[in-house]
Every structure is written in structure tokens, then in C-alpha cells.
mmCIF file of C-alpha atoms in Angstrom:
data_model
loop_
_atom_site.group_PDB
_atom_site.id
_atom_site.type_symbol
_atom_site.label_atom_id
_atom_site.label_comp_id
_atom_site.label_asym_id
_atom_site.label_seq_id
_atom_site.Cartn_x
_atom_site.Cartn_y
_atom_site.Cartn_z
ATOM 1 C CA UNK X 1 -101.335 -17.560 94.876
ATOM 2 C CA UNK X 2 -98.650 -14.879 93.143
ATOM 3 C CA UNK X 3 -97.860 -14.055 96.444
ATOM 4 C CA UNK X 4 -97.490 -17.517 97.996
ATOM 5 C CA UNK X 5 -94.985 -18.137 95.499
ATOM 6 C CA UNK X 6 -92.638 -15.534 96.752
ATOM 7 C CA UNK X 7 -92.938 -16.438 100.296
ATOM 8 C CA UNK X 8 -94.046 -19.863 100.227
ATOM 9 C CA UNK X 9 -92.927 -23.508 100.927
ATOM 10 C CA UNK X 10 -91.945 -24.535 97.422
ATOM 11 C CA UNK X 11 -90.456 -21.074 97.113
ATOM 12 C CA UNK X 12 -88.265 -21.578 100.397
ATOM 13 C CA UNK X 13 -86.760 -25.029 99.182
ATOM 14 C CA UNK X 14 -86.122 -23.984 95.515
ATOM 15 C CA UNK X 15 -84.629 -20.770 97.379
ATOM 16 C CA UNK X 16 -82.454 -23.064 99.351
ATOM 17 C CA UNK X 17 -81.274 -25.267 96.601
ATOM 18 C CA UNK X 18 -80.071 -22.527 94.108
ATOM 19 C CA UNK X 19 -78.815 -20.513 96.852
ATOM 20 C CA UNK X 20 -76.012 -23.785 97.944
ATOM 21 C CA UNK X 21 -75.057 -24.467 94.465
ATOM 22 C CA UNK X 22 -74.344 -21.204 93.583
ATOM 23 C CA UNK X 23 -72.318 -20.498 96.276
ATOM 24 C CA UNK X 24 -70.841 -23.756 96.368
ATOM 25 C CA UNK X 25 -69.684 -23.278 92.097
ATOM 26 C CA UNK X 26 -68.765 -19.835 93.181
ATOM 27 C CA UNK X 27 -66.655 -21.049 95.761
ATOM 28 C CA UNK X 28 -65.084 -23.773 93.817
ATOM 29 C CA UNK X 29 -64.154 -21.360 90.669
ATOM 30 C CA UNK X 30 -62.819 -19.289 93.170
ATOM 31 C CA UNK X 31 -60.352 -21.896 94.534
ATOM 32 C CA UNK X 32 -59.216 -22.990 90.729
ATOM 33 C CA UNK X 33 -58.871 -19.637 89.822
ATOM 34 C CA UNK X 34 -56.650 -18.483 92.896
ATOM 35 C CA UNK X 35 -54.502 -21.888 92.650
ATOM 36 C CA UNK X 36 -53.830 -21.175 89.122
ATOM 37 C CA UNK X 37 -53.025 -17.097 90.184
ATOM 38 C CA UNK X 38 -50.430 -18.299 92.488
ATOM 39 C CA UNK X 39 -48.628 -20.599 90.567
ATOM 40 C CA UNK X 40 -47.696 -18.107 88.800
ATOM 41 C CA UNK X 41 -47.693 -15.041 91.437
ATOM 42 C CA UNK X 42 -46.114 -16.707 94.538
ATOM 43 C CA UNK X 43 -42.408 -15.478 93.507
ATOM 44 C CA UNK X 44 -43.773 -11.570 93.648
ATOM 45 C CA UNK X 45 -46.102 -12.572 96.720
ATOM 46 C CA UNK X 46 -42.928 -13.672 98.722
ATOM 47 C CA UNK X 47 -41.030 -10.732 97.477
ATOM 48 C CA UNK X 48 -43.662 -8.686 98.818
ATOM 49 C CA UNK X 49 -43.690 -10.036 101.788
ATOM 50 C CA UNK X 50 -39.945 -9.324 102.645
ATOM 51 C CA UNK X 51 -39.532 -7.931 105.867
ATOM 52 C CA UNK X 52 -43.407 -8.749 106.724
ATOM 53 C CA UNK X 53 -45.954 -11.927 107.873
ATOM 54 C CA UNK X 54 -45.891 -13.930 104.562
ATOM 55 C CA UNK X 55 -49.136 -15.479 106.000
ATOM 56 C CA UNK X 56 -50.722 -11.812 105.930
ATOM 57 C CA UNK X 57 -49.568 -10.805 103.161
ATOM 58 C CA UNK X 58 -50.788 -13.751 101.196
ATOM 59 C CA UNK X 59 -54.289 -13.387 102.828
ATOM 60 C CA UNK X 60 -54.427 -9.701 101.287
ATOM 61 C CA UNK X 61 -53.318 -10.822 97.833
ATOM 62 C CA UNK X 62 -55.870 -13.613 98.176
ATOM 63 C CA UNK X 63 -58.690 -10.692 99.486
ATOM 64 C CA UNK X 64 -57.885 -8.873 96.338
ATOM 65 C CA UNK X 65 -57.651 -11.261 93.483
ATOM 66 C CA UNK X 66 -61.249 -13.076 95.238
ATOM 67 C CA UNK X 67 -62.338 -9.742 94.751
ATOM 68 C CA UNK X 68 -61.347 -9.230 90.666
ATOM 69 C CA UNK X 69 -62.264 -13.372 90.617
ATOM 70 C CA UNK X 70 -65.632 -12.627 91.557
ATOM 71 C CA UNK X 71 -66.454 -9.978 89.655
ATOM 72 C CA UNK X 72 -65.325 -11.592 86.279
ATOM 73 C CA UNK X 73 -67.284 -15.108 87.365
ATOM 74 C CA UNK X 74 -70.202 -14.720 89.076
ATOM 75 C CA UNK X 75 -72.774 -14.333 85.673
ATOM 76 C CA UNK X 76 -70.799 -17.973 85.029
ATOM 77 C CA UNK X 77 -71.272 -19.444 88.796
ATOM 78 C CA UNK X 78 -75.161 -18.541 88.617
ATOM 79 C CA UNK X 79 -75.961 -20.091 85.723
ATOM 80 C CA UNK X 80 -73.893 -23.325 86.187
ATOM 81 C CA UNK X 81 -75.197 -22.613 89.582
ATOM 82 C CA UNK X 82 -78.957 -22.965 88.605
ATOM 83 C CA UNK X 83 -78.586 -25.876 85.879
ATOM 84 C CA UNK X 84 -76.521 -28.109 89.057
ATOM 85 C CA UNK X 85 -79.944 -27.151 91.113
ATOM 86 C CA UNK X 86 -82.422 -27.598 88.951
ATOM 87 C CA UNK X 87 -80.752 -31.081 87.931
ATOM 88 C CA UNK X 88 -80.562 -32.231 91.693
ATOM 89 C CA UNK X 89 -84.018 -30.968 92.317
ATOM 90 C CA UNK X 90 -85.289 -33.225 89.374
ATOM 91 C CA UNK X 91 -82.797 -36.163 90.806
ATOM 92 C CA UNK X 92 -84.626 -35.768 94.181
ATOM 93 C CA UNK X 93 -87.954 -35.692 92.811
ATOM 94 C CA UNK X 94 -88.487 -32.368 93.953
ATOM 95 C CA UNK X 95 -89.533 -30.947 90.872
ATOM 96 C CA UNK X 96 -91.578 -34.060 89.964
ATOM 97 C CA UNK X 97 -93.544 -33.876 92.950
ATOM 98 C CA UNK X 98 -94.671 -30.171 92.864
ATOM 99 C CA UNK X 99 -95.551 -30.785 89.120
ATOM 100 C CA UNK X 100 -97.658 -33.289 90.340
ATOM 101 C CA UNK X 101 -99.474 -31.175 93.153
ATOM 102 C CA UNK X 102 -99.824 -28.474 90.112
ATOM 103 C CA UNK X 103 -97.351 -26.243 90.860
ATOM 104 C CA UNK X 104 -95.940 -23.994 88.507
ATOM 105 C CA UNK X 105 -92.360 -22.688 87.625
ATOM 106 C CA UNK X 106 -92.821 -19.679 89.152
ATOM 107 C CA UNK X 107 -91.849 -20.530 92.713
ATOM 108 C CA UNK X 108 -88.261 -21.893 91.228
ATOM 109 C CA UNK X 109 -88.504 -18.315 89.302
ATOM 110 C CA UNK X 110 -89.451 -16.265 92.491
ATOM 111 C CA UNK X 111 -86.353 -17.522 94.458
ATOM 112 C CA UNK X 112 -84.028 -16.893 91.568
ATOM 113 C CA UNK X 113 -85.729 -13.448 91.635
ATOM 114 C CA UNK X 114 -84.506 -13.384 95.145
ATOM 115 C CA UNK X 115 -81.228 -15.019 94.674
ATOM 116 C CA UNK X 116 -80.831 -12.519 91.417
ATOM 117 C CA UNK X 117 -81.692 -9.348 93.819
ATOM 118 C CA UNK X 118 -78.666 -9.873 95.951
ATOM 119 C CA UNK X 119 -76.077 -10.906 93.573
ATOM 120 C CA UNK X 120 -77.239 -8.156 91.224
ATOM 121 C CA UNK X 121 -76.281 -5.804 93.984
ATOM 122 C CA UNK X 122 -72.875 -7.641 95.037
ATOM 123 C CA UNK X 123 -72.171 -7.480 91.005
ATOM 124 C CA UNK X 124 -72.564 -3.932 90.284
ATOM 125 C CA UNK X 125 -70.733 -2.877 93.632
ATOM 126 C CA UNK X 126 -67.673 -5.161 92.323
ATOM 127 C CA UNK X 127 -67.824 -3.596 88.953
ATOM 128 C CA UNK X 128 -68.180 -0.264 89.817
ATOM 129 C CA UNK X 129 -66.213 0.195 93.254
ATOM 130 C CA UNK X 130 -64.697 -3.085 94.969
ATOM 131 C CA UNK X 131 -62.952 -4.452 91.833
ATOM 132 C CA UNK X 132 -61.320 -1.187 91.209
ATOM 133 C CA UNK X 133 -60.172 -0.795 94.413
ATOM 134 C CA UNK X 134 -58.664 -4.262 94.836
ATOM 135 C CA UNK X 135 -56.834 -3.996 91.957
ATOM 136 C CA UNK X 136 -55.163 -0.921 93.226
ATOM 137 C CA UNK X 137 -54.933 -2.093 96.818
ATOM 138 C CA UNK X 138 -52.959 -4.752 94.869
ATOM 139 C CA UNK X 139 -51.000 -2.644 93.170
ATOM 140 C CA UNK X 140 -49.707 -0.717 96.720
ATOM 141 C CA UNK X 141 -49.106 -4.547 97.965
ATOM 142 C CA UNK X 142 -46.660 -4.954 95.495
ATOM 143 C CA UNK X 143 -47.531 -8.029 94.884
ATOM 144 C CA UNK X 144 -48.935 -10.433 91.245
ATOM 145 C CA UNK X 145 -49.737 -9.440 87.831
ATOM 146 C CA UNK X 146 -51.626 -6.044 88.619
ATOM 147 C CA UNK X 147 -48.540 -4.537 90.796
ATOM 148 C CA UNK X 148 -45.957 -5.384 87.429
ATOM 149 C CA UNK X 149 -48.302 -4.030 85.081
ATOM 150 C CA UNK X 150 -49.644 -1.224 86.895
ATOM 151 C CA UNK X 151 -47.069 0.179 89.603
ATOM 152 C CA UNK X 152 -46.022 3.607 89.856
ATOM 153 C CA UNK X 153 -42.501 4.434 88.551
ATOM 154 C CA UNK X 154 -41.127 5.956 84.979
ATOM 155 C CA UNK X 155 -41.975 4.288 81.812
ATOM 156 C CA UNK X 156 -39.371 3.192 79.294
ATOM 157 C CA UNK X 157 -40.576 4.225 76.245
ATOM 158 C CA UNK X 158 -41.801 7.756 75.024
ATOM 159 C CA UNK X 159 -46.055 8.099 75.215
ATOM 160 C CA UNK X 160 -47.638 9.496 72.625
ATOM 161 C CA UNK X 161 -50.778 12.111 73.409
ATOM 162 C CA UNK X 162 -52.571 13.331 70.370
ATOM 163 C CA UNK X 163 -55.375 15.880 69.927
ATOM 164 C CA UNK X 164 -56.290 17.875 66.856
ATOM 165 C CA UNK X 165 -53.128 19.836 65.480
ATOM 166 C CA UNK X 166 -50.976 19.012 68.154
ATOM 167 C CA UNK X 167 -49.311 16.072 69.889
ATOM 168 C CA UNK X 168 -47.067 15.596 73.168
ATOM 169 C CA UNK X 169 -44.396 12.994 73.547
ATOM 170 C CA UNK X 170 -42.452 11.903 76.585
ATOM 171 C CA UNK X 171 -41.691 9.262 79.251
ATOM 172 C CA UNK X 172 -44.357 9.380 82.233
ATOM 173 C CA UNK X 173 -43.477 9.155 85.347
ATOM 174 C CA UNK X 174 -46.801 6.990 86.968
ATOM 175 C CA UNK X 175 -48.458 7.362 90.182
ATOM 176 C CA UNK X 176 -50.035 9.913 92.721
ATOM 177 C CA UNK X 177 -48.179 13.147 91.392
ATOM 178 C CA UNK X 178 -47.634 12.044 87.793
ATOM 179 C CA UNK X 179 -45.017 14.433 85.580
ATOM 180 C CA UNK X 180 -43.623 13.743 81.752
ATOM 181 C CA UNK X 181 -40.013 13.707 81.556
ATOM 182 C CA UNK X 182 -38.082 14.166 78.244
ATOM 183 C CA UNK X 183 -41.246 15.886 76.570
ATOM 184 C CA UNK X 184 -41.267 17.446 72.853
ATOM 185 C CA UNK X 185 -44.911 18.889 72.493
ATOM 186 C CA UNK X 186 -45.664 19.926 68.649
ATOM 187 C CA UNK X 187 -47.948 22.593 67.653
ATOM 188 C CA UNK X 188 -49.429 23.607 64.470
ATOM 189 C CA UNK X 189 -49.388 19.863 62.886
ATOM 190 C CA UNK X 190 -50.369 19.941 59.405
ATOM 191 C CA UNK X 191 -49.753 16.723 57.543
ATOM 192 C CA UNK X 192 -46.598 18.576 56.535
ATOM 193 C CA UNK X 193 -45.010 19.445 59.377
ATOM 194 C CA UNK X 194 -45.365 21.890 62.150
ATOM 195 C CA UNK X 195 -45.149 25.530 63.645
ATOM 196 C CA UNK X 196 -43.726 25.076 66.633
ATOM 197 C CA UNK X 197 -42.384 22.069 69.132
ATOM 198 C CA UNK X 198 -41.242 22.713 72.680
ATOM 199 C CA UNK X 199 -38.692 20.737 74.741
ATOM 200 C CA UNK X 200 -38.377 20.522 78.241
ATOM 201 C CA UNK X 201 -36.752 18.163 80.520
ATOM 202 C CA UNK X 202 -40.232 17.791 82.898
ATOM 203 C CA UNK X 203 -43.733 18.640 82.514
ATOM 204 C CA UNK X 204 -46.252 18.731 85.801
ATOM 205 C CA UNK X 205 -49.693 19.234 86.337
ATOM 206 C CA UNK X 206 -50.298 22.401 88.407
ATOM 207 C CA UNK X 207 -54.460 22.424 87.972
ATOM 208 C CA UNK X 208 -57.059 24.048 86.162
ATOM 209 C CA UNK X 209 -55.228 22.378 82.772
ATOM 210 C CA UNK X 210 -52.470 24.300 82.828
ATOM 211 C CA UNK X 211 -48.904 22.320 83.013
ATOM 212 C CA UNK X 212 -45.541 23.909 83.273
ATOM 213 C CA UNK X 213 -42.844 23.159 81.154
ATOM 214 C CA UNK X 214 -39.537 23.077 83.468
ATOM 215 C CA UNK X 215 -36.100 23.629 82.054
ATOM 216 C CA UNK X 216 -37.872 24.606 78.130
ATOM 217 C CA UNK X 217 -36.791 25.457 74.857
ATOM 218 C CA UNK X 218 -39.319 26.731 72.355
ATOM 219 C CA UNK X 219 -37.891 26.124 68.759
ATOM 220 C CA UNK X 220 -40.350 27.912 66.147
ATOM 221 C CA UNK X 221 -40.118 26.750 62.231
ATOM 222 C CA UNK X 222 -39.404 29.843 59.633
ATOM 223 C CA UNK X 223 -40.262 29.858 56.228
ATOM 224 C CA UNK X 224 -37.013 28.567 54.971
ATOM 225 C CA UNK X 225 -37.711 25.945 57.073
ATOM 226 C CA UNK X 226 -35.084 26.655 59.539
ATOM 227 C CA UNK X 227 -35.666 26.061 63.899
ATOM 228 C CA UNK X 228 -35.040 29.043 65.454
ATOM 229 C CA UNK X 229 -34.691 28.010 69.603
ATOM 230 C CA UNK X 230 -35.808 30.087 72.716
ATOM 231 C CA UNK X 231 -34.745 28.529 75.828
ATOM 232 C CA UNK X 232 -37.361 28.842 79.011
ATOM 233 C CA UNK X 233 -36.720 28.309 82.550
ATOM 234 C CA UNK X 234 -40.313 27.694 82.658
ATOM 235 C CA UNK X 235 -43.333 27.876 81.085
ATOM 236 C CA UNK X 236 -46.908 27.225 82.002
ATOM 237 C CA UNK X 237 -48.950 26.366 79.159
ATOM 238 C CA UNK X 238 -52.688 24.314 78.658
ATOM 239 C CA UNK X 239 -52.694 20.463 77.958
ATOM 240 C CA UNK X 240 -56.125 18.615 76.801
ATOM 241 C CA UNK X 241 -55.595 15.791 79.424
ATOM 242 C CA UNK X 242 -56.029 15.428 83.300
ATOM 243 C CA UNK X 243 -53.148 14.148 85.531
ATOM 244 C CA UNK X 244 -55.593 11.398 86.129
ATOM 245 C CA UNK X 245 -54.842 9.928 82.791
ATOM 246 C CA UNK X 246 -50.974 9.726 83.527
ATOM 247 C CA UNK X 247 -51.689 8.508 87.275
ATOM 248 C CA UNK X 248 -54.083 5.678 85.541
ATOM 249 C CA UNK X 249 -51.761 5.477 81.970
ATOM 250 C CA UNK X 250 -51.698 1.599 81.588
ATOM 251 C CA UNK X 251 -55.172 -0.121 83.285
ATOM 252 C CA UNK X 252 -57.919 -0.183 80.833
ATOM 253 C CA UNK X 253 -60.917 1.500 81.844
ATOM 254 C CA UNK X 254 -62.934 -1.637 83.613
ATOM 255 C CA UNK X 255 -60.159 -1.474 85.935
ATOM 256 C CA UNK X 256 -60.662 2.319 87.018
ATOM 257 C CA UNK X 257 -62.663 3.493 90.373
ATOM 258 C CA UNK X 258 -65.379 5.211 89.143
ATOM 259 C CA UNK X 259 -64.380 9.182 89.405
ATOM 260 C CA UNK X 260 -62.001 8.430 87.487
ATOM 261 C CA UNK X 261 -64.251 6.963 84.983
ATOM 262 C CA UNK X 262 -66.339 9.855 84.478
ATOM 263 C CA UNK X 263 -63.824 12.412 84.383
ATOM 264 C CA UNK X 264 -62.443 10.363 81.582
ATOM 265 C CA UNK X 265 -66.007 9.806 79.862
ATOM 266 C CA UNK X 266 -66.389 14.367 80.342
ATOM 267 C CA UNK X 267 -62.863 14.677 78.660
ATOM 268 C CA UNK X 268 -63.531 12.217 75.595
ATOM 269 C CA UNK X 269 -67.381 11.072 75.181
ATOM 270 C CA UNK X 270 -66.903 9.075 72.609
ATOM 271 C CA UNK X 271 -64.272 6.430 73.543
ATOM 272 C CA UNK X 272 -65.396 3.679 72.957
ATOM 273 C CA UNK X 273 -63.675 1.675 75.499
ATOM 274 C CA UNK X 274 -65.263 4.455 78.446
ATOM 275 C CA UNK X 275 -68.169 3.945 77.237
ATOM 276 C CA UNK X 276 -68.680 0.048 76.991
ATOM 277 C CA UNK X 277 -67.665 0.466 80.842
ATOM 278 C CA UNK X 278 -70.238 2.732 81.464
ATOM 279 C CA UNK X 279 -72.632 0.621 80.149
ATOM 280 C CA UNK X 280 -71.177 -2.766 81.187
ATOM 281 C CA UNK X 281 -71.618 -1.173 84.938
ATOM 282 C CA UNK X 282 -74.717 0.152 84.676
ATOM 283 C CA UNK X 283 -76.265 -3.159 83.648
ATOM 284 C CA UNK X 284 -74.229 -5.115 86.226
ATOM 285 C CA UNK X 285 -77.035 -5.743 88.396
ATOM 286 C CA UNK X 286 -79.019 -7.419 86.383
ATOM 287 C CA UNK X 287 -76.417 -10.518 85.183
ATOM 288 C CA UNK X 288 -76.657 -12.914 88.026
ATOM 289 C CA UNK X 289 -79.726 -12.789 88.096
ATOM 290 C CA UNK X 290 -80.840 -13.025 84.327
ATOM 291 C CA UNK X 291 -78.137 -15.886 84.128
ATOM 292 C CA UNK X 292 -79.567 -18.070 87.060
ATOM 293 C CA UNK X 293 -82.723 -18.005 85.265
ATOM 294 C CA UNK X 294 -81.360 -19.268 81.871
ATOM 295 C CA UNK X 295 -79.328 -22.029 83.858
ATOM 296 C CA UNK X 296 -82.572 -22.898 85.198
ATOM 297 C CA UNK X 297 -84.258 -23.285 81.639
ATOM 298 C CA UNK X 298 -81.690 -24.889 80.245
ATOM 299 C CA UNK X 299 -81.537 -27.621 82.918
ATOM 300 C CA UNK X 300 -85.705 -28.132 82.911
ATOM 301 C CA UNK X 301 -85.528 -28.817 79.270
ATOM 302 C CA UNK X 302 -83.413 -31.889 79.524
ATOM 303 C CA UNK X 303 -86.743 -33.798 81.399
ATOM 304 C CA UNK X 304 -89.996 -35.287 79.996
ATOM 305 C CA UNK X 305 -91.595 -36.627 82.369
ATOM 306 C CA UNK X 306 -89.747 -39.723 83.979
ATOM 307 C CA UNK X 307 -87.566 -39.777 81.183
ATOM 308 C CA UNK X 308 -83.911 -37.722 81.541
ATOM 309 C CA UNK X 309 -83.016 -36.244 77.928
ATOM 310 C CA UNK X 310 -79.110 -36.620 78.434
ATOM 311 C CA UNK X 311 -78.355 -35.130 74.906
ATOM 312 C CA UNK X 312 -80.416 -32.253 75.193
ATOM 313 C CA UNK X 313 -79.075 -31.407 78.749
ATOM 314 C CA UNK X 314 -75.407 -31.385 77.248
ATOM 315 C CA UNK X 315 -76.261 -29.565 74.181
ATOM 316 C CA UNK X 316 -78.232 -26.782 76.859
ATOM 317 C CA UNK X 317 -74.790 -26.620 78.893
ATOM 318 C CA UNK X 318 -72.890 -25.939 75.984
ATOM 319 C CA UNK X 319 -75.176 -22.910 74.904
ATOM 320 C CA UNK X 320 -75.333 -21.908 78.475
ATOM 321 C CA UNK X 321 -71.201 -21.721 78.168
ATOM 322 C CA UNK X 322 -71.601 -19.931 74.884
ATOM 323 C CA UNK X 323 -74.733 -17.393 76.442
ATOM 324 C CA UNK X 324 -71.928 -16.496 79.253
ATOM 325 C CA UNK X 325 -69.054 -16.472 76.355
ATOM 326 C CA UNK X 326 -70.699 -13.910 74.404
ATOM 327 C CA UNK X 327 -71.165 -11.712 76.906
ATOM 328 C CA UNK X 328 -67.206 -10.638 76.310
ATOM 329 C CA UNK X 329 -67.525 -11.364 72.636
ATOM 330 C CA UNK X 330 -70.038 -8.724 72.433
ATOM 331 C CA UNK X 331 -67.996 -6.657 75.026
ATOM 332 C CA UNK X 332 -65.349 -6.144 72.695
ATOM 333 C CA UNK X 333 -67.136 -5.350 69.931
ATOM 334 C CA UNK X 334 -68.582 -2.283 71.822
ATOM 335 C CA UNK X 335 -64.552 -1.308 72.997
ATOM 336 C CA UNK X 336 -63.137 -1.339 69.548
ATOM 337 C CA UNK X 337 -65.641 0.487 68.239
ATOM 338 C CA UNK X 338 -67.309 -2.279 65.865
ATOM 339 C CA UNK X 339 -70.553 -1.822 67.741
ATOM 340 C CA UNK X 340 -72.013 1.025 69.566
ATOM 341 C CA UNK X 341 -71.791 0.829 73.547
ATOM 342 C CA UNK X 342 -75.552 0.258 73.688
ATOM 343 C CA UNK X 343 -76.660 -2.290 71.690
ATOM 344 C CA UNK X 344 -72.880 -3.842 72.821
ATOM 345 C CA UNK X 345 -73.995 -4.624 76.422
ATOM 346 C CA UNK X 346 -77.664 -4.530 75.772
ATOM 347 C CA UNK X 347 -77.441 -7.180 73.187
ATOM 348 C CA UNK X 348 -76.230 -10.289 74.812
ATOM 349 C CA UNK X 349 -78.734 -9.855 78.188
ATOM 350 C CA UNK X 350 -81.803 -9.630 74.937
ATOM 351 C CA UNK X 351 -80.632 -12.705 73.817
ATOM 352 C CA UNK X 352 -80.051 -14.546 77.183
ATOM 353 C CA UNK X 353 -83.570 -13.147 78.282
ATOM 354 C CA UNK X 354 -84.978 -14.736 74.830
ATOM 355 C CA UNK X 355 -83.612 -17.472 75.119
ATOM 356 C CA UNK X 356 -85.594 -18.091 78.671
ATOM 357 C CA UNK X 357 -88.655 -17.231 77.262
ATOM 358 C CA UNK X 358 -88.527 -19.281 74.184
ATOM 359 C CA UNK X 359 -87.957 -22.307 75.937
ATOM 360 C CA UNK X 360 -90.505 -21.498 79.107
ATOM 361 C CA UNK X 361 -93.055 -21.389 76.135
ATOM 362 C CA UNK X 362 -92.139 -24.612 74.942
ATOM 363 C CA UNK X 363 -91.742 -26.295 78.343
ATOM 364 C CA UNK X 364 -95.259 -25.148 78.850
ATOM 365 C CA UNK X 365 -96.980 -26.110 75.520
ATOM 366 C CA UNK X 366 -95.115 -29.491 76.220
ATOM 367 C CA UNK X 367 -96.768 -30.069 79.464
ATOM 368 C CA UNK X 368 -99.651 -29.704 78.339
ATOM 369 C CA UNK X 369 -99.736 -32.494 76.223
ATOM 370 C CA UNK X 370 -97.923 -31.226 72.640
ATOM 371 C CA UNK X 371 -94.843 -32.920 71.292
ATOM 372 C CA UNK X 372 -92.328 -30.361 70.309
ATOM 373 C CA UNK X 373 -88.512 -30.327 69.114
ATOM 374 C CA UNK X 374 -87.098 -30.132 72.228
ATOM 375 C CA UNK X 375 -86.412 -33.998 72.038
#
């Protein structure tokens, strides 16, 4: 019987229900999403596009953002997903007539299993690879949001790099070969002042976390507090960053391809922000699916029998919007630091997976004759 209701009939048609609303919610947040990226991108998509096929270049950009769209909705298109399914279901007498026959949940449960082991996949490839590199393919397009924020050139203000006793300041010059231009680097900080602070017109990587200092001056404080100066045609000294970190200055870390990623989780372990990403990708997998199955809940406990419980269904949509909503509540928490990494992402998929079971117990003492406060 547990196996006919992986592979069985009831199985199959549940499985074919949830599997064309999701992909028919997905579809349509995709469309409002995109309509509402280009009213506001089309200007840099046609600038782009100088000199090219407007009509490829705007099927790119649209590759791309579908890509970051995705990504960001898809816990929210399986669960509205699932509620849309099992609501039709019940409007079709689907549902009514397996009940009837005796037939569990757990068919509806197997094919969201199903549906939950593909998307699960599709989610934590976006997260941890595809996202990333749209973003960036983006980016070389030259085209939307991602390609202002994020393109390679000089900044305009001075960046500030801090570690310990000493601190680096200068204008970075973004992309594959990063440099700082216009760089003061102070040693010896003390709360009161420092030893010494070194000036040079650029600073580039040249591996194994050594820089050199081009075109230097090395101006050392004495004890009458006077700067004594030592100019440098060059000077190779060791900086606690990789180049990585100026080539990826301005995206925050859910944007960055993986590598990247860990090299910046080996450098600084504790970040916060590096390691909510860790986290949030590791457990990527496991959102669609987890989320289908609450939408599925929610939806079941707005029926008793013939009758259709209309408040309860739109007070279980509203906590299904609110389930999904925490998710970046709690998300932020674990980036600034108010909540460890762990218990950040971990905590909202506990809840979400109580939530299911709760009700599931209460739709099943309810069959079974007992009146409880579900309406």
C-alpha cells in the first residue's frame, strides 16, 4: 500500500495537478516580475544593445533576470502552487472521492515528495551556481540594475579595509585584475594614532598575499610626533585580503559563484553575512519542497466535508504569505549578526515543517469524527 502510493493512480493525478499549478504560478510570477524589471531597465537594455540585435539582446537580459527571478520565487510559487491544487482538486471532487474510497493524504504527499525532489535540485543549483552566474553574465551584458551596480570600472569614493592594528584606504579599481589607486595604508593603529602610513599612487595583487606598492612613500611617526617620508619606487608588502574581494567589492555574498564564497568564508569565518549564505545554500534543496507541502495543508484545512470554510482558507493564505515572508525575516537576522547562521536558516523550515504537522494531526483527528478549532 506505501508503495502504491508513490507509484499509483491517485498518486499520478495529484502528481499531475500540483505539477501544472506550480508551473503555471511560477510562470505567471515570472512574467509580473520581468514586466515590472523592464519598465524600469529597458533604457540600459537598448543602450546595450547599440550596435547589436535588440531582439537578442533582450532575450539574454530576459535569460538572466528569469534566472535571479526564479531563484528568489520558487519557495513562494510552490506553496501558492499547492494551495491553487489542492483547492481545484477539492472543486473537482477529486479529493472528495478518494476520501470516500479511503484513501489517505499520503498519495497527495508522495507526489509533492516527487514534485519537491526536482525543484529542490533546480533550487540549490540556482542558489549556489546559476544565479551567480546570471548575475554576472548580466553584468558583462551591460545591461539593468546588476550591470550599474556591479560593473567593473574605478570607484568614486575611498574604501576602507580594516584588520587589527592596521587599515588601508583607497579608490578600487573593479573587475578581473583589480588594483587600489590613491592608497594610504596605516600601520601600528593604536587608538592614538599610528607608527607608520604608506602612500602610493597604485597597489596590485601579485599572489601569494603579497601586493606592491607602485610609485610609494613611507612616512614613519617620531616621538615628537613629527612624519619623517621615504619615497619608494616600489614596494611589495603583505595585505590580509584576496584580489577576489576587490574583483567582487560591491555584490553581497548571495550574489557570489561559489569559489568565491569559500575563499571568502577561509579568510573571515565568522562573517556573518558568508555564513547565512552558506547555510541558506546548503538548505536550498529542501524549500520547494517543504513549502508545497504546507500549501497543501493549508488549503485541506479550509474543507469539512461538503462544506467550504472560506474564512479559514483566507486566514491559511495569509500565514502561508507570512511562512514564505519569514523566511527573509529570519535571513537577516542571521546576516547582521542578531542570530547565529544556524538556527537563522534552520529556524523558519522548523516552523514551516510544524506547522504541517500540527494541522495533518488535526485534519486527521477531525476525520475521524472530533470537532476541533479549525472552524
Amino acid at each position: 500500500m506505501a508503495l502504491r502510493s508513490f507509484t499509483g493512480r491517485a498518486m499520478r493525478l495529484a502528481l499531475r495537478e500540483h505539477l501544472t499549478a506550480f508551473v503555471s504560478v511560477q510562470l505567471v510570477l515570472i512574467f509580473i516580475a520581468l514586466m515590472i524589471d523592464f519598465a524600469d531597465s529597458f533604457d540600459s537594455i537598448r543602450a546595450a544593445a547599440e550596435g547589436q540585435s535588440l531582439a537578442w539582446v533582450l532575450g539574454q537580459y530576459t535569460v538572466y533576470r528569469a534566472a535571479d527571478i526564479v531563484a528568489r520565487l520558487m519557495p513562494v510559487a510552490a506553496l501558492l502552487g499547492a494551495f491553487i491544487a489542492e483547492i481545484r482538486r477539492r472543486a473537482l471532487l477529486e479529493t472528495v472521492i478518494l476520501a470516500s474510497a479511503g484513501v489517505s493524504a499520503l498519495p497527495t504527499f508522495a507526489a509533492l515528495l516527487w514534485i519537491g525532489a526536482c525543484t529542490g535540485f533546480l533550487q540549490w543549483k540556482l542558489e549556489r551556481d546559476w544565479r551567480p552566474a546570471a548575475v554576472f553574465a548580466q553584468v558583462a551584458l551591460g545591461a539593468g540594475s546588476y550591470a550599474e551596480r556591479y560593473g567593473p570600472g574605478l570607484t568614486d569614493d575611498q574604501q576602507w579595509f580594516i584588520q587589527d592594528d592596521a587599515a588601508i584606504a583607497g579608490r578600487v579599481l573593479v573587475g578581473p585584475q583589480p588594483e587600489l589607486r590613491d592608497v594610504s595604508y596605516f600601520l601600528g593603529l593604536n587608538g592614538q594614532g599610528f607608527d607608520r602610513v604608506v602612500r602610493a599612487d597604485t597597489v596590485r595583487p601579485v599572489g601569494g598575499g603579497q601586493w606592491v606598492f607602485e610609485n610609494a612613500e613611507i612616512w614613519t611617526a617620531t616621538e615628537g610626533g613629527r612624519l619623517i617620508g621615504v619615497p619608494e619606487a616600489e614596494l611589495e608588502l603583505p595585505l590580509w585580503f584576496a584580489p577576489n574581494e576587490l574583483t567582487y567589492l560591491n555584490p553581497t555574498p548571495f550574489y557570489l559563484p561559489q569559489p568565491v564564497l569559500n575563499a571568502r568564508a577561509r579568510l573571515d569565518p565568522d562573517d556573518p553575512f558568508v555564513r547565512t549564505t552558506q547555510w541558506r545554500r546548503w538548505t536550498a534543496w529542501v524549500l520547494p519542497g517543504l513549502f508545497a507541502m504546507l500549501g497543501a495543508t493549508l488549503a485541506m484545512t479550509g474543507f469539512r466535508g461538503r462544506v467550504t470554510r472560506v474564512p479559514i482558507l483566507v486566514a491559511m493564505a495569509f500565514g502561508g504569505y507570512l511562512s514564505t515572508l519569514s523566511l527573509k525575516v529570519f535571513w537577516a537576522l542571521g546576516e547582521q549578526g542578531a542570530l547565529a547562521a544556524p538556527v537563522a536558516v534552520l529556524l523558519p523550515i522548523v516552523l514551516a515543517l510544524a506547522m504541517i504537522l500540527v494541522l495533518q494531526w488535526l485534519l486527521n483527528k477531525e476525520a475521524r469524527g472530533r470537532r476541533l478549532p479549525l472552524g
